[in-house]
Amino acid sequence: MQLSEQETIRRENLQKLRDLGIDPYPAEKFEITAYSREIKEEFSEEGEAPNFQQVSLAGRLMSTRVMGKASFAELQDSAGRIQIYVARDEICPGEDKELYNTVFKKLLDIGDFIGVKGFVFRTRMGEITVHVKELTVLSKSLRPLPIVKRDEEGNVYDAFTDPEQRYRQRYVDLVVNPHVRDIFLKRSRLISAMRRFFDGRGWLEVETPILQPIHGGAAARPFRTHHNTLDMPLYLRIANELYLKRLIVGGFEGVYEIGKMFRNEGMDRTHNPEFTSMEIYVAYKDYNWMMEMVEQCLEYVALEVTGTTQVEYEGKVIDYAGPYRRLTMFEAIEQYTGVDISGMDEAALRDACRKLHVEVDPTMGKGKLIDEIFGEKVEDHLIQPTYIIDYPIEMTPLAKKHRSREGLVERFELFVNGKEIANAYSELNDPIDQRQRFEDQLRLAERGDEEAMALDEDFLRSLEYGMPPTSGLGIGIDRLAMLLTNQHSIQEVLFFPQMRPKASLHERQQDKEQISE
RNA sequence: GAGCCCGUAGCUCAGUCGGCUAGAGCACUUGACUUUUAAUCAAGGGGUCCUGGGUUCGAGCCCCAGCGGGCUCACCA
């Protein structure tokens, strides 16, 4: 491998450290007693003895300003950055000035991990700073980091911004771009807040199979794989709905799972082949109850993640405090198109689509036509959290028939900023009805619908044993994370979004494999 | 899948109409400097111009093909 000049120098510095008897990768632990942020927030010169008189902290060296026998540098730990002051005669009190003159000034590079011990003070310029008395090399960095600089006004220079490099080398992105770190901290808080909310109500977090012999519970193309010992095909799950309902059959009152789903479909700003979903099922409830639960949950989560229920997204303020507006599918279409389609048959719907300039094709049935009108004319208007309820039965094979409205099911979707983020039903628990719905799907599959749902005989058997009335909900965690962090691409809320391998990298890996064989 | 745009030093970017040895800032190297903060000052080194063809006396620039990325649209929950 061809090393750049800077990489060569760092490897030479590594060897020189070893020649001086300094281990660049020491094994022993380093005791940390303080973090950059707490020092900056809590340091006080009040009283006789200021606090933080003896601190020990560790992190990456991110910049140095050497002025002869004294230097300032910045240390970045897990909480942020703090300035350190390194004076020659402080870290080298004796005759031997090598630790400062050679190790600190020459052999340390930006990106190296070091540990420092000393006391906190405030410089003439007013900067809270750690005055270093002891300095330890903790780990040498062999590649130059992109250096991002900020001036007094907060202007950023030479930011590491190329999306391709940021996603392929997320570790670098995280080191040099603090706002990226914040997004992922918020994502983590989102998931833990949601978990806390459910756990607080006594519902059980569970895990169900990711490798499934039948990919059920949603309409999507799956990833296919093969188990060698069983010599059988397996699919990566596109949903976990049917397994969670089996657990309701088994007697749990509330179960939820937060985990990855896999769909072998297109990728864009809002789709990654693997994504995180939260699904929850609660017995003896219906979709009306679920709408109230979602309002409470999202209000709580928004507060925990952002500190407010009014969260800015793309210049708009989205208010997650409930209750949310509720419109039936038919009401929503009437409101935004002026056309009442509630009594229409397929031919009349087709006519309505023509008048509304909604493109359709002959294979579309009644449910699909309604969905097209909705997608074209309504969705974009649903900025504030809005429930759309009562969907046509044709498109929803796992939801219970509406208690009073013919041809509809008890389903809602929650829209925020024109995008669906949650989907819920009063779950279908009539095993005979469920079998018929699966059979309808089979007929769609025979007509060439690649995404029609497969019939799951074991799931039907479980329903035949009896499932209590149950309401179920799915939330797209990545899309919710985008909304709560004001990000416009799913790649910005995934640590490692899927990327096409670079040819050069791929070849290099093949080379390595050949070498190791 | 279609259209548009992009790919030059470790990072961010210039590069004119195709014309000298491909530039800048930061980073790096050497030297000066004991409270600096985008530290400063002086000197210096660093390039597979994404890859492969082609046109041309001459290509970072023009043409063709490919690879990778971004945006928009389509498809898809």
XYZ file of C-alpha atoms (C1' of nucleotides) in Angstrom:
594
model
C 0.000 0.000 0.000
C 1.221 3.452 -0.929
C 1.495 5.681 2.149
C 1.033 9.417 1.941
C 3.702 11.699 3.307
C 1.661 12.367 6.427
C 1.046 8.671 7.043
C 4.749 7.938 6.674
C 5.622 10.626 9.205
C 3.123 9.237 11.705
C 4.564 5.737 11.371
C 8.037 7.173 11.926
C 6.766 9.003 14.999
C 5.302 5.724 16.250
C 8.692 4.048 15.981
C 10.464 6.977 17.637
C 8.077 6.714 20.598
C 8.988 3.033 20.926
C 12.690 3.919 20.658
C 12.218 6.271 23.615
C 10.648 3.451 25.609
C 7.118 4.806 25.318
C 4.451 2.245 24.421
C 2.160 3.923 21.850
C -0.579 1.386 22.654
C -0.341 0.764 26.398
C -2.466 -1.997 27.911
C -3.234 -0.605 31.349
C -6.429 1.336 32.103
C -6.371 5.098 32.451
C -8.371 6.553 35.326
C -10.805 9.311 34.286
C -12.131 11.646 36.963
C -13.682 14.431 34.893
C -15.117 15.209 31.493
C -14.712 18.282 29.324
C -18.327 19.351 29.521
C -18.748 19.060 33.277
C -15.555 21.041 33.802
C -16.733 23.803 31.471
C -20.186 23.877 33.074
C -19.164 23.578 36.708
C -15.732 25.185 37.067
C -15.785 28.036 39.528
C -13.047 30.236 40.990
C -15.353 31.253 43.858
C -14.002 30.780 47.399
C -10.578 29.933 48.718
C -10.166 26.668 46.848
C -11.556 26.502 43.324
C -12.986 23.136 42.310
C -11.335 20.743 39.844
C -7.911 21.103 41.503
C -7.012 17.554 40.519
C -8.527 16.167 37.358
C -7.652 13.321 35.050
C -9.153 13.152 31.602
C -8.564 11.373 28.346
C -9.363 11.889 24.698
C -8.069 12.813 21.290
C -5.675 15.658 20.674
C -7.556 17.814 18.156
C -5.364 20.876 17.733
C -2.107 22.301 19.058
C -0.811 25.833 19.337
C 2.838 25.572 20.266
C 4.609 28.714 21.496
C 8.079 27.532 22.353
C 8.219 26.356 25.903
C 4.457 26.457 26.417
C 1.576 25.199 24.322
C -2.164 25.169 24.136
C -4.016 22.230 22.686
C -7.541 20.911 22.505
C -8.570 17.576 23.932
C -11.772 15.968 22.684
C -13.356 13.443 25.022
C -16.716 11.691 24.835
C -18.516 14.804 26.079
C -16.890 17.526 23.975
C -13.691 19.546 23.825
C -11.630 21.416 26.350
C -8.433 23.408 26.046
C -5.335 22.110 27.774
C -2.207 24.057 28.683
C 1.083 22.195 28.443
C 4.181 23.993 29.730
C 7.623 22.465 29.334
C 8.766 22.887 32.917
C 5.449 21.634 34.292
C 5.460 18.257 32.571
C 9.264 18.032 32.733
C 10.182 19.348 36.184
C 13.714 17.842 36.093
C 16.657 18.303 33.731
C 15.225 15.944 31.089
C 12.947 17.970 28.809
C 12.392 15.171 26.315
C 8.701 14.558 27.138
C 7.903 18.112 26.087
C 10.501 18.891 23.420
C 10.371 15.574 21.626
C 7.265 13.635 22.614
C 4.701 16.427 22.872
C 6.058 18.820 20.241
C 7.284 16.336 17.632
C 5.914 12.865 18.071
C 2.291 13.542 19.009
C -0.095 14.169 16.148
C -3.651 15.382 15.832
C -5.955 12.465 16.480
C -3.722 10.733 19.039
C -5.361 9.648 22.267
C -3.670 11.041 25.348
C -4.431 11.180 29.053
C -3.745 14.310 31.087
C -3.663 15.057 34.797
C -3.621 18.554 36.251
C -5.774 21.372 37.562
C -8.378 23.611 35.971
C -7.872 27.361 35.599
C -9.055 30.228 33.461
C -6.614 31.867 31.017
C -6.183 35.596 30.502
C -8.443 35.232 27.492
C -11.107 33.709 29.737
C -10.917 30.144 28.457
C -11.436 27.367 30.986
C -8.344 25.221 30.602
C -6.677 22.178 32.121
C -3.148 22.971 33.283
C -1.340 19.727 32.574
C 1.114 18.297 35.111
C 1.275 14.781 33.659
C 0.812 13.590 30.109
C 0.371 9.971 28.956
C 0.266 8.584 25.410
C -2.767 6.279 25.197
C -3.039 5.436 21.498
C -1.275 6.636 18.367
C -3.252 7.656 15.287
C -1.661 6.780 11.950
C -3.960 8.666 9.578
C -4.497 12.432 9.411
C -8.018 13.515 10.401
C -9.805 16.173 8.374
C -9.359 19.310 10.423
C -12.487 21.389 10.834
C -11.874 24.889 12.153
C -14.241 27.426 13.629
C -13.583 31.120 14.146
C -14.963 33.425 16.846
C -18.203 34.026 14.959
C -18.716 30.292 14.651
C -17.945 30.186 10.940
C -16.783 26.729 9.916
C -13.794 26.207 7.648
C -12.864 23.088 5.719
C -15.778 21.099 7.096
C -15.765 17.373 6.328
C -18.935 17.426 4.251
C -18.697 14.950 1.361
C -21.692 12.634 2.022
C -20.003 9.646 0.451
C -16.953 9.866 2.678
C -19.050 10.718 5.719
C -21.198 7.590 5.319
C -18.401 5.252 4.282
C -16.154 6.421 7.120
C -18.739 7.299 9.744
C -16.063 7.026 12.454
C -14.304 10.033 10.942
C -17.578 11.894 10.573
C -18.323 11.317 14.259
C -14.881 12.486 15.358
C -14.892 15.767 13.470
C -18.586 16.707 13.183
C -20.166 17.217 16.607
C -23.640 17.840 15.142
C -23.576 14.332 13.664
C -22.911 12.920 17.086
C -25.888 14.891 18.427
C -28.227 13.335 15.853
C -27.292 9.848 16.997
C -27.542 10.763 20.662
C -31.082 11.908 19.951
C -31.856 8.746 18.035
C -30.699 6.708 20.989
C -32.768 8.813 23.380
C -35.802 8.343 21.132
C -35.584 4.563 21.357
C -34.869 4.492 25.069
C -37.741 6.919 25.773
C -40.159 4.802 23.787
C -39.005 1.676 25.575
C -39.408 3.427 28.929
C -42.931 4.516 27.981
C -44.006 0.960 27.104
C -42.206 -0.688 29.995
C -43.896 1.781 32.349
C -47.252 0.412 31.231
C -46.232 -3.144 31.900
C -45.855 -4.308 28.311
C -43.214 -6.858 27.511
C -40.300 -6.309 25.164
C -39.783 -9.454 23.089
C -37.672 -10.786 20.247
C -39.093 -12.740 17.329
C -37.369 -14.469 14.400
C -35.518 -12.434 11.827
C -35.005 -15.550 9.685
C -38.475 -16.630 8.667
C -39.627 -19.544 6.483
C -42.627 -17.459 5.326
C -42.280 -13.707 4.954
C -45.608 -12.475 6.284
C -47.157 -9.436 7.853
C -46.525 -6.881 5.124
C -46.461 -6.387 1.380
C -42.851 -6.139 0.219
C -40.166 -8.034 -1.647
C -37.925 -9.959 0.759
C -34.256 -10.887 0.922
C -33.861 -14.594 0.453
C -31.194 -16.759 2.028
C -30.547 -20.420 2.635
C -29.925 -22.520 5.715
C -27.366 -25.215 5.003
C -28.157 -27.775 7.696
C -31.904 -27.616 7.189
C -31.313 -27.221 3.445
C -34.211 -24.833 3.133
C -34.844 -21.297 1.966
C -35.290 -18.629 4.622
C -36.324 -15.006 4.294
C -35.154 -11.999 6.242
C -38.265 -10.647 7.873
C -40.212 -7.857 6.215
C -42.407 -7.617 9.333
C -42.841 -9.323 12.678
C -46.581 -8.804 13.012
C -47.668 -12.439 12.762
C -45.191 -13.577 15.420
C -46.192 -10.864 17.855
C -49.847 -11.813 17.470
C -48.956 -15.442 18.225
C -47.607 -14.159 21.535
C -50.933 -12.439 22.250
C -52.588 -15.798 21.524
C -50.138 -17.285 24.009
C -51.462 -15.071 26.758
C -49.265 -11.984 26.987
C -51.382 -8.870 27.301
C -48.969 -6.430 25.708
C -45.839 -7.189 23.667
C -43.583 -4.967 21.631
C -40.417 -5.345 19.600
C -37.971 -2.741 18.356
C -35.817 -4.181 15.625
C -34.584 -4.330 12.078
C -36.775 -5.173 9.097
C -35.403 -5.934 5.628
C -36.968 -5.065 2.316
C -35.398 -5.833 -1.025
C -36.597 -2.704 -2.785
C -35.466 0.654 -4.038
C -33.330 2.994 -1.984
C -33.827 6.717 -1.703
C -33.969 9.563 0.764
C -36.498 7.705 2.928
C -35.702 4.033 2.269
C -32.781 1.883 3.380
C -32.820 -1.894 2.746
C -32.688 -2.479 6.489
C -34.579 -0.189 8.792
C -35.828 -0.128 12.355
C -39.432 -0.606 13.235
C -41.326 -0.684 16.492
C -44.382 -2.901 16.599
C -46.660 -3.249 19.607
C -49.780 -5.353 20.250
C -52.073 -4.848 23.238
C -54.961 -7.192 24.037
C -58.513 -6.048 24.796
C -57.937 -2.712 23.027
C -59.104 -1.232 19.725
C -57.743 1.333 17.310
C -59.481 4.225 19.079
C -57.587 3.401 22.237
C -54.412 3.076 20.217
C -54.752 6.592 18.823
C -54.786 8.011 22.339
C -51.849 5.857 23.340
C -49.799 7.071 20.346
C -50.542 10.694 21.208
C -49.265 10.182 24.757
C -46.257 8.198 23.558
C -45.109 10.697 20.912
C -45.634 13.642 23.226
C -43.441 11.929 25.812
C -40.804 10.919 23.287
C -40.638 14.381 21.688
C -40.159 15.949 25.101
C -37.455 13.481 26.091
C -35.559 13.856 22.819
C -35.842 17.568 22.105
C -37.070 19.102 25.372
C -40.266 20.357 23.755
C -43.333 19.018 21.961
C -42.977 21.728 19.308
C -40.221 20.511 17.051
C -38.919 22.347 14.008
C -38.729 20.431 10.757
C -37.761 21.965 7.419
C -38.749 25.398 8.710
C -42.137 24.271 10.016
C -43.020 23.756 13.668
C -44.592 20.351 14.273
C -46.544 20.002 17.513
C -46.562 16.483 18.920
C -48.883 17.301 21.830
C -52.191 15.483 21.394
C -54.945 15.116 20.528
C -54.245 14.919 16.812
C -56.702 15.746 14.062
C -58.697 12.716 12.884
C -60.175 12.353 9.412
C -61.617 9.319 7.744
C -60.061 8.463 4.404
C -63.261 9.617 2.669
C -63.447 12.862 4.662
C -59.834 13.638 3.889
C -60.340 13.141 0.162
C -63.511 15.224 0.198
C -61.792 17.991 2.134
C -58.832 18.288 -0.247
C -60.551 17.516 -3.575
C -64.181 18.515 -3.007
C -65.271 15.098 -4.238
C -67.271 12.689 -2.080
C -66.197 9.218 -3.158
C -67.803 7.327 -0.274
C -70.568 5.708 -2.301
C -68.665 5.193 -5.537
C -68.134 1.877 -7.283
C -64.985 1.103 -9.273
C -66.206 2.716 -12.489
C -67.244 5.913 -10.732
C -63.880 6.034 -8.940
C -62.058 5.655 -12.225
C -64.091 8.565 -13.561
C -63.289 10.656 -10.479
C -59.568 9.951 -10.930
C -59.774 11.203 -14.497
C -61.457 14.427 -13.408
C -58.877 14.944 -10.659
C -55.993 14.239 -13.079
C -54.836 11.276 -11.013
C -53.046 8.742 -13.179
C -54.332 5.205 -12.916
C -53.905 1.939 -14.777
C -56.459 -0.787 -15.570
C -55.064 -3.301 -13.069
C -55.997 -1.096 -10.117
C -58.939 -2.188 -8.009
C -61.199 -0.062 -5.858
C -58.879 0.138 -2.869
C -55.861 1.001 -4.983
C -57.768 3.768 -6.808
C -58.734 5.368 -3.508
C -55.145 5.077 -2.329
C -53.919 6.794 -5.504
C -56.247 9.764 -5.009
C -55.198 10.005 -1.389
C -51.491 9.830 -2.204
C -51.745 12.420 -4.974
C -54.137 14.925 -3.460
C -54.137 14.611 0.327
C -50.869 13.358 1.834
C -48.816 16.478 1.176
C -51.285 18.607 3.138
C -50.973 16.595 6.355
C -48.180 18.554 8.013
C -49.261 18.503 11.664
C -49.781 15.022 13.131
C -53.016 13.738 11.605
C -54.782 10.411 11.821
C -56.350 9.081 8.669
C -58.807 6.353 9.700
C -61.043 3.686 8.172
C -59.367 2.294 5.069
C -60.841 0.222 2.232
C -60.753 -3.470 3.080
C -59.014 -4.533 -0.149
C -55.600 -3.228 0.866
C -55.552 -4.336 4.471
C -55.698 -8.125 4.903
C -54.767 -8.179 8.601
C -57.212 -5.590 9.978
C -60.651 -6.201 11.432
C -63.743 -5.232 9.458
C -65.166 -1.917 10.600
C -67.742 -2.288 13.353
C -70.306 -0.164 11.475
C -69.064 0.793 8.018
C -69.383 -1.685 5.175
C -66.289 -2.239 3.013
C -63.892 -0.582 5.465
C -61.483 -1.807 8.112
C -60.585 -0.370 11.502
C -57.211 1.048 10.582
C -55.423 4.324 11.044
C -52.228 5.788 9.756
C -50.502 8.737 11.358
C -49.155 11.359 8.967
C -46.611 13.989 9.885
C -45.134 16.427 7.386
C -46.932 14.620 4.572
C -45.335 11.250 5.384
C -46.728 8.175 7.051
C -44.956 7.373 10.295
C -47.350 4.945 11.996
C -49.856 2.315 10.940
C -52.312 0.575 13.273
C -55.375 -1.668 13.309
C -57.980 -3.237 15.401
C -56.389 -6.595 14.614
C -58.331 -9.213 12.712
C -58.875 -12.129 15.105
C -61.650 -13.978 13.255
C -59.741 -16.997 11.878
C -62.262 -17.733 9.157
C -62.275 -14.149 7.891
C -58.468 -14.113 8.089
C -58.245 -17.272 5.955
C -60.458 -15.679 3.309
C -58.332 -12.534 3.272
C -55.181 -14.592 2.779
C -56.879 -16.421 -0.054
C -57.730 -13.083 -1.684
C -54.018 -12.255 -1.449
C -53.136 -15.572 -3.080
C -55.332 -14.664 -6.021
C -53.473 -11.347 -6.316
C -50.210 -13.261 -6.299
C -51.478 -15.517 -9.079
C -52.219 -12.388 -11.109
C -48.568 -11.440 -10.740
C -48.537 -9.201 -7.670
C -45.059 -9.877 -6.298
C -45.894 -8.253 -3.020
C -49.093 -10.079 -2.176
C -49.009 -11.567 1.290
C -48.242 -15.254 1.696
C -50.640 -17.534 3.546
C -49.261 -18.542 6.924
C -51.009 -21.741 7.995
C -49.480 -21.799 11.455
C -50.584 -18.230 12.104
C -54.143 -19.210 11.122
C -53.950 -22.172 13.486
C -52.963 -19.846 16.321
C -55.989 -17.630 15.580
C -58.191 -20.709 15.621
C -57.113 -21.332 19.217
C -58.402 -17.831 19.871
C -56.831 -14.362 20.019
C -58.434 -11.735 22.239
C -59.523 -8.480 20.630
C -56.235 -6.690 20.112
C -54.934 -3.451 18.744
C -51.560 -3.338 17.005
C -49.286 -0.521 15.894
C -46.120 -0.102 13.871
C -43.895 2.985 13.895
C -41.017 3.637 11.516
C -38.266 4.582 13.931
C -35.896 5.973 11.303
C -38.519 8.334 9.935
C -39.473 9.457 13.407
C -35.793 10.027 14.121
C -35.565 12.152 10.961
C -38.512 14.259 12.133
C -37.163 14.765 15.640
C -33.637 15.631 14.470
C -34.640 17.788 11.476
C -32.857 15.542 8.972
C -33.999 15.077 5.390
C -32.244 11.858 4.503
C -32.521 8.479 6.233
C -28.774 8.126 5.769
C -28.277 10.898 8.301
C -30.025 8.918 11.046
C -28.373 5.553 10.299
C -24.814 5.044 11.511
C -23.964 2.866 8.518
C -26.369 3.399 5.623
C -26.124 0.842 2.854
C -23.606 1.886 0.176
C -22.480 0.302 -3.034
C -18.929 -0.992 -2.540
C -16.228 1.017 -4.216
C -14.490 -0.991 -6.903
C -11.050 -0.267 -5.537
C -12.018 -1.346 -2.025
C -13.646 -4.472 -3.371
C -10.587 -5.397 -5.376
C -8.385 -4.769 -2.405
C -10.488 -7.145 -0.323
C -10.278 -9.804 -3.018
C -6.540 -9.355 -3.066
C -6.405 -9.880 0.676
C -8.531 -13.013 0.435
C -6.178 -14.439 -2.139
C -3.214 -13.683 0.080
C -4.761 -15.380 3.088
C -5.669 -18.523 1.147
C -35.336 2.428 -13.588
C -34.989 7.832 -16.009
C -33.059 12.847 -16.029
C -29.650 16.533 -14.115
C -25.136 17.577 -11.389
C -20.449 16.119 -9.145
C -15.442 13.242 -8.717
C -8.247 17.653 -8.763
C -3.127 17.053 -2.328
C -5.083 14.139 4.192
C -9.693 18.040 4.186
C -12.338 22.218 1.653
C -11.916 24.074 -3.110
C -9.780 27.164 -7.680
C -8.032 25.691 -12.467
C -9.831 30.949 -18.174
C -10.536 29.417 -25.092
C -7.271 22.716 -24.956
C -1.078 25.485 -24.262
C 4.995 26.532 -19.703
C 6.998 22.214 -14.340
C -1.385 21.612 -12.010
C -2.622 26.018 -7.767
C -4.723 28.186 -2.812
C -6.183 27.836 2.450
C -6.010 24.409 6.318
C -3.150 20.015 7.554
C 2.272 18.200 7.229
C 8.008 19.131 7.707
C 12.171 22.512 9.580
C 13.172 26.883 12.556
C 11.501 31.101 16.230
C 8.189 31.970 20.345
C 6.121 30.347 28.489
C -1.501 32.387 28.676
C -2.730 31.147 22.889
C -7.494 30.223 20.550
C -9.122 29.927 12.668
C -2.318 31.563 17.296
C 1.574 34.223 14.623
C 6.214 34.720 11.626
C 9.955 32.481 8.053
C 11.306 28.530 4.812
C 9.985 23.757 2.632
C 7.711 19.010 1.019
C 3.276 16.639 -0.798
C -0.836 14.856 -6.888
C -3.232 7.515 -10.117
C -6.540 15.372 -11.765
C -12.212 8.520 -10.337
C -10.960 4.380 -14.212
C -10.287 2.875 -19.389
C -10.373 4.231 -24.379
C -10.492 8.215 -28.241
C -9.647 13.168 -30.732
C -5.268 16.402 -30.882
C 1.377 18.567 -32.064
C -0.553 18.954 -26.970
C -6.147 16.802 -22.461
C -7.532 18.200 -15.449
C -10.446 20.691 -19.490
C -13.272 18.040 -25.564
C -15.713 12.953 -27.132
C -17.174 7.672 -25.808
C -17.706 3.825 -22.210
C -17.503 2.444 -17.184
C -17.235 3.084 -11.608
C -18.839 5.814 -7.273
C -21.811 9.701 -5.034
C -25.702 13.623 -4.657
C -30.421 15.736 -6.139
C -35.182 15.250 -8.685
C -38.817 11.969 -10.633
C -40.828 7.017 -11.023
C -41.463 2.451 -8.337
C -42.156 0.900 -3.343
C -44.933 1.268 2.518
